[in-house]
Amino acid sequence: MGILGMGVMYLGFTALHFLQLVMAIVVIGLYAPDLKRANEKGSYVDSKWAYAVAVGTISAVTSLLYMIPFILRFAIVWIWDVIVFILWIVAFGIFGAMYINEDPEGDGGVQRMKNAVWVLLTNALLWLICAAAMGIYWLRHRERHTRFTGRAKV
C-alpha cells in the first residue's frame, strides 16, 4: 500500500501529527537546557520545567504512535487527545502566568521563555484541533449496529 492508496483523511491526520511531533520536540529543546544546567550545577530541578519536558515527551511519543496505520481507528484516540490538550493548557497556564507580562530587559533567557509560552499555546491548539477532528471522524465512521439484535449494520 503506497501513499496514493491511503485516504485523504489519513494523510491529513498524519500531517497534523507530524506538526505535533515537531512542536513537541521544539518544547523539549526550549525547556531541557534549563534542566541540564540545573543538574550540572547540582541545584534542584524545577518541577515546572520538568513538567513541560514531560508533556513534550508524552506528545512526541503519542504523535509517533499515531503515525502507525490503524492506530487511529480506536475510539480512545480522541479522548487521549483531549487529555494531552489539557496537559498542554496546564503548561501554558503555568508558564503564561510567569512570563507573559514579564519584561525581558535584554535577558535572553526570559525572552526565550516568553517565546516558549506561545509555543505551548500552539501545541495546545494543535491538540485541540486534533481531538475535535478525531472525535468527529470517529462519530461519523464508527460501525453502528441495530438496537435490538446488534447484528445488522445501520
mmCIF file of C-alpha atoms in Angstrom:
data_model
loop_
_atom_site.group_PDB
_atom_site.id
_atom_site.type_symbol
_atom_site.label_atom_id
_atom_site.label_comp_id
_atom_site.label_asym_id
_atom_site.label_seq_id
_atom_site.Cartn_x
_atom_site.Cartn_y
_atom_site.Cartn_z
ATOM 1 C CA MET A 1 0.000 0.000 0.000
ATOM 2 C CA GLY A 2 1.638 3.193 -1.157
ATOM 3 C CA ILE A 3 0.973 6.774 -0.231
ATOM 4 C CA LEU A 4 -1.539 7.118 -3.061
ATOM 5 C CA GLY A 5 -3.554 4.197 -1.684
ATOM 6 C CA MET A 6 -4.124 5.910 1.655
ATOM 7 C CA GLY A 7 -7.148 8.054 2.260
ATOM 8 C CA VAL A 8 -7.037 11.820 2.236
ATOM 9 C CA MET A 9 -8.184 11.929 5.863
ATOM 10 C CA TYR A 10 -5.385 9.611 6.962
ATOM 11 C CA LEU A 11 -2.792 11.714 5.167
ATOM 12 C CA GLY A 12 -4.264 14.869 6.720
ATOM 13 C CA PHE A 13 -4.130 13.375 10.195
ATOM 14 C CA THR A 14 -0.572 12.186 9.572
ATOM 15 C CA ALA A 15 0.455 15.713 8.557
ATOM 16 C CA LEU A 16 -1.200 17.093 11.705
ATOM 17 C CA HIS A 17 0.567 14.522 13.875
ATOM 18 C CA PHE A 18 3.872 15.372 12.213
ATOM 19 C CA LEU A 19 3.326 19.034 13.160
ATOM 20 C CA GLN A 20 2.548 17.953 16.713
ATOM 21 C CA LEU A 21 5.750 15.900 16.787
ATOM 22 C CA VAL A 22 7.842 18.828 15.564
ATOM 23 C CA MET A 23 6.282 21.220 18.081
ATOM 24 C CA ALA A 24 6.776 18.733 20.936
ATOM 25 C CA ILE A 25 10.459 18.450 20.035
ATOM 26 C CA VAL A 26 10.679 22.257 19.979
ATOM 27 C CA VAL A 27 9.265 22.403 23.519
ATOM 28 C CA ILE A 28 11.726 19.789 24.709
ATOM 29 C CA GLY A 29 14.518 21.801 23.094
ATOM 30 C CA LEU A 30 13.368 25.004 24.793
ATOM 31 C CA TYR A 31 12.959 23.639 28.320
ATOM 32 C CA ALA A 32 15.500 20.792 28.600
ATOM 33 C CA PRO A 33 18.645 23.017 28.574
ATOM 34 C CA ASP A 34 17.494 24.662 31.808
ATOM 35 C CA LEU A 35 17.048 21.237 33.387
ATOM 36 C CA LYS A 36 20.522 20.195 32.229
ATOM 37 C CA ARG A 37 22.060 23.414 33.538
ATOM 38 C CA ALA A 38 20.419 22.934 36.945
ATOM 39 C CA ASN A 39 21.607 19.334 37.065
ATOM 40 C CA GLU A 40 25.184 20.313 36.204
ATOM 41 C CA LYS A 41 25.219 22.979 38.928
ATOM 42 C CA GLY A 42 23.908 20.490 41.450
ATOM 43 C CA SER A 43 20.868 22.623 42.222
ATOM 44 C CA TYR A 44 17.315 21.380 42.326
ATOM 45 C CA VAL A 45 15.385 20.745 39.130
ATOM 46 C CA ASP A 46 12.315 22.945 38.954
ATOM 47 C CA SER A 47 9.205 20.804 38.617
ATOM 48 C CA LYS A 48 7.612 23.303 36.221
ATOM 49 C CA TRP A 49 10.353 22.779 33.659
ATOM 50 C CA ALA A 50 10.296 19.021 34.229
ATOM 51 C CA TYR A 51 6.524 19.080 33.649
ATOM 52 C CA ALA A 52 6.950 20.932 30.335
ATOM 53 C CA VAL A 53 9.559 18.419 29.151
ATOM 54 C CA ALA A 54 7.370 15.502 30.299
ATOM 55 C CA VAL A 55 4.354 16.845 28.391
ATOM 56 C CA GLY A 56 6.552 17.371 25.341
ATOM 57 C CA THR A 57 7.810 13.800 25.594
ATOM 58 C CA ILE A 58 4.294 12.392 26.013
ATOM 59 C CA SER A 59 3.171 14.372 22.975
ATOM 60 C CA ALA A 60 6.131 13.280 20.861
ATOM 61 C CA VAL A 61 5.611 9.599 21.672
ATOM 62 C CA THR A 62 1.859 9.895 21.087
ATOM 63 C CA SER A 63 2.412 11.611 17.745
ATOM 64 C CA LEU A 64 4.809 8.883 16.660
ATOM 65 C CA LEU A 65 2.318 6.190 17.660
ATOM 66 C CA TYR A 66 -0.466 7.938 15.770
ATOM 67 C CA MET A 67 1.584 7.784 12.572
ATOM 68 C CA ILE A 68 1.294 3.989 12.633
ATOM 69 C CA PRO A 69 -1.574 2.898 10.365
ATOM 70 C CA PHE A 70 -4.700 1.563 12.088
ATOM 71 C CA ILE A 71 -3.928 3.162 15.480
ATOM 72 C CA LEU A 72 -6.359 5.957 14.649
ATOM 73 C CA ARG A 73 -9.274 3.526 14.369
ATOM 74 C CA PHE A 74 -9.586 3.083 18.117
ATOM 75 C CA ALA A 75 -12.276 5.086 19.899
ATOM 76 C CA ILE A 76 -9.963 6.064 22.738
ATOM 77 C CA VAL A 77 -7.736 8.134 20.431
ATOM 78 C CA TRP A 78 -9.760 11.338 20.563
ATOM 79 C CA ILE A 79 -10.230 11.015 24.321
ATOM 80 C CA TRP A 80 -6.444 10.738 24.764
ATOM 81 C CA ASP A 81 -6.079 13.811 22.534
ATOM 82 C CA VAL A 82 -8.325 15.748 24.921
ATOM 83 C CA ILE A 83 -6.187 14.626 27.870
ATOM 84 C CA VAL A 84 -2.990 15.738 26.110
ATOM 85 C CA PHE A 85 -4.689 19.050 25.243
ATOM 86 C CA ILE A 86 -5.439 19.575 28.948
ATOM 87 C CA LEU A 87 -1.799 18.825 29.810
ATOM 88 C CA TRP A 88 -0.670 21.492 27.319
ATOM 89 C CA ILE A 89 -3.169 24.041 28.652
ATOM 90 C CA VAL A 90 -1.866 23.455 32.181
ATOM 91 C CA ALA A 91 1.707 24.022 30.971
ATOM 92 C CA PHE A 92 0.596 27.179 29.157
ATOM 93 C CA GLY A 93 -1.142 28.408 32.313
ATOM 94 C CA ILE A 94 1.925 27.775 34.462
ATOM 95 C CA PHE A 95 4.409 29.497 32.181
ATOM 96 C CA GLY A 96 1.970 32.113 30.917
ATOM 97 C CA ALA A 97 1.435 33.354 34.460
ATOM 98 C CA MET A 98 5.195 33.557 34.911
ATOM 99 C CA TYR A 99 6.316 35.088 31.623
ATOM 100 C CA ILE A 100 3.579 36.770 29.552
ATOM 101 C CA ASN A 101 3.730 40.064 31.466
ATOM 102 C CA GLU A 102 7.452 39.779 32.253
ATOM 103 C CA ASP A 103 9.754 42.417 30.746
ATOM 104 C CA PRO A 104 12.906 40.690 29.441
ATOM 105 C CA GLU A 105 15.070 43.834 29.788
ATOM 106 C CA GLY A 106 17.691 42.349 27.470
ATOM 107 C CA ASP A 107 17.775 38.973 29.243
ATOM 108 C CA GLY A 108 17.881 36.269 26.567
ATOM 109 C CA GLY A 109 16.633 33.577 28.927
ATOM 110 C CA VAL A 110 13.480 35.494 29.797
ATOM 111 C CA GLN A 111 12.850 36.297 26.128
ATOM 112 C CA ARG A 112 13.287 32.603 25.268
ATOM 113 C CA MET A 113 10.724 31.677 27.909
ATOM 114 C CA LYS A 114 8.311 34.355 26.671
ATOM 115 C CA ASN A 115 8.558 32.818 23.208
ATOM 116 C CA ALA A 116 8.228 29.314 24.644
ATOM 117 C CA VAL A 117 4.881 30.257 26.206
ATOM 118 C CA TRP A 118 3.434 30.828 22.736
ATOM 119 C CA VAL A 119 4.872 27.533 21.543
ATOM 120 C CA LEU A 120 2.997 25.880 24.420
ATOM 121 C CA LEU A 121 -0.218 27.575 23.317
ATOM 122 C CA THR A 122 0.374 26.463 19.725
ATOM 123 C CA ASN A 123 0.797 22.887 20.931
ATOM 124 C CA ALA A 124 -2.408 23.108 22.945
ATOM 125 C CA LEU A 125 -4.331 24.398 19.935
ATOM 126 C CA LEU A 126 -2.920 21.669 17.680
ATOM 127 C CA TRP A 127 -4.045 19.011 20.142
ATOM 128 C CA LEU A 128 -7.480 20.634 20.476
ATOM 129 C CA ILE A 129 -7.914 20.670 16.696
ATOM 130 C CA CYS A 130 -6.781 17.066 16.515
ATOM 131 C CA ALA A 131 -9.122 15.983 19.318
ATOM 132 C CA ALA A 132 -12.108 17.684 17.689
ATOM 133 C CA ALA A 133 -11.282 16.285 14.249
ATOM 134 C CA MET A 134 -10.730 12.767 15.604
ATOM 135 C CA GLY A 135 -13.949 12.922 17.627
ATOM 136 C CA ILE A 136 -15.947 13.983 14.585
ATOM 137 C CA TYR A 137 -14.201 11.395 12.410
ATOM 138 C CA TRP A 138 -14.890 8.629 14.921
ATOM 139 C CA LEU A 139 -18.552 9.580 15.306
ATOM 140 C CA ARG A 140 -19.080 9.566 11.547
ATOM 141 C CA HIS A 141 -17.101 6.421 10.714
ATOM 142 C CA ARG A 142 -17.773 4.085 13.602
ATOM 143 C CA GLU A 143 -19.673 0.896 12.942
ATOM 144 C CA ARG A 144 -23.239 1.183 14.142
ATOM 145 C CA HIS A 145 -25.468 -1.815 14.735
ATOM 146 C CA THR A 146 -29.194 -2.232 15.191
ATOM 147 C CA ARG A 147 -30.636 -1.670 18.590
ATOM 148 C CA PHE A 148 -32.376 -4.992 19.165
ATOM 149 C CA THR A 149 -30.147 -7.743 17.815
ATOM 150 C CA GLY A 150 -26.902 -5.902 17.291
ATOM 151 C CA ARG A 151 -26.187 -7.885 14.125
ATOM 152 C CA ALA A 152 -27.306 -5.605 11.310
ATOM 153 C CA LYS A 153 -25.322 -2.536 10.423
ATOM 154 C CA VAL A 154 -27.148 0.761 10.370
#
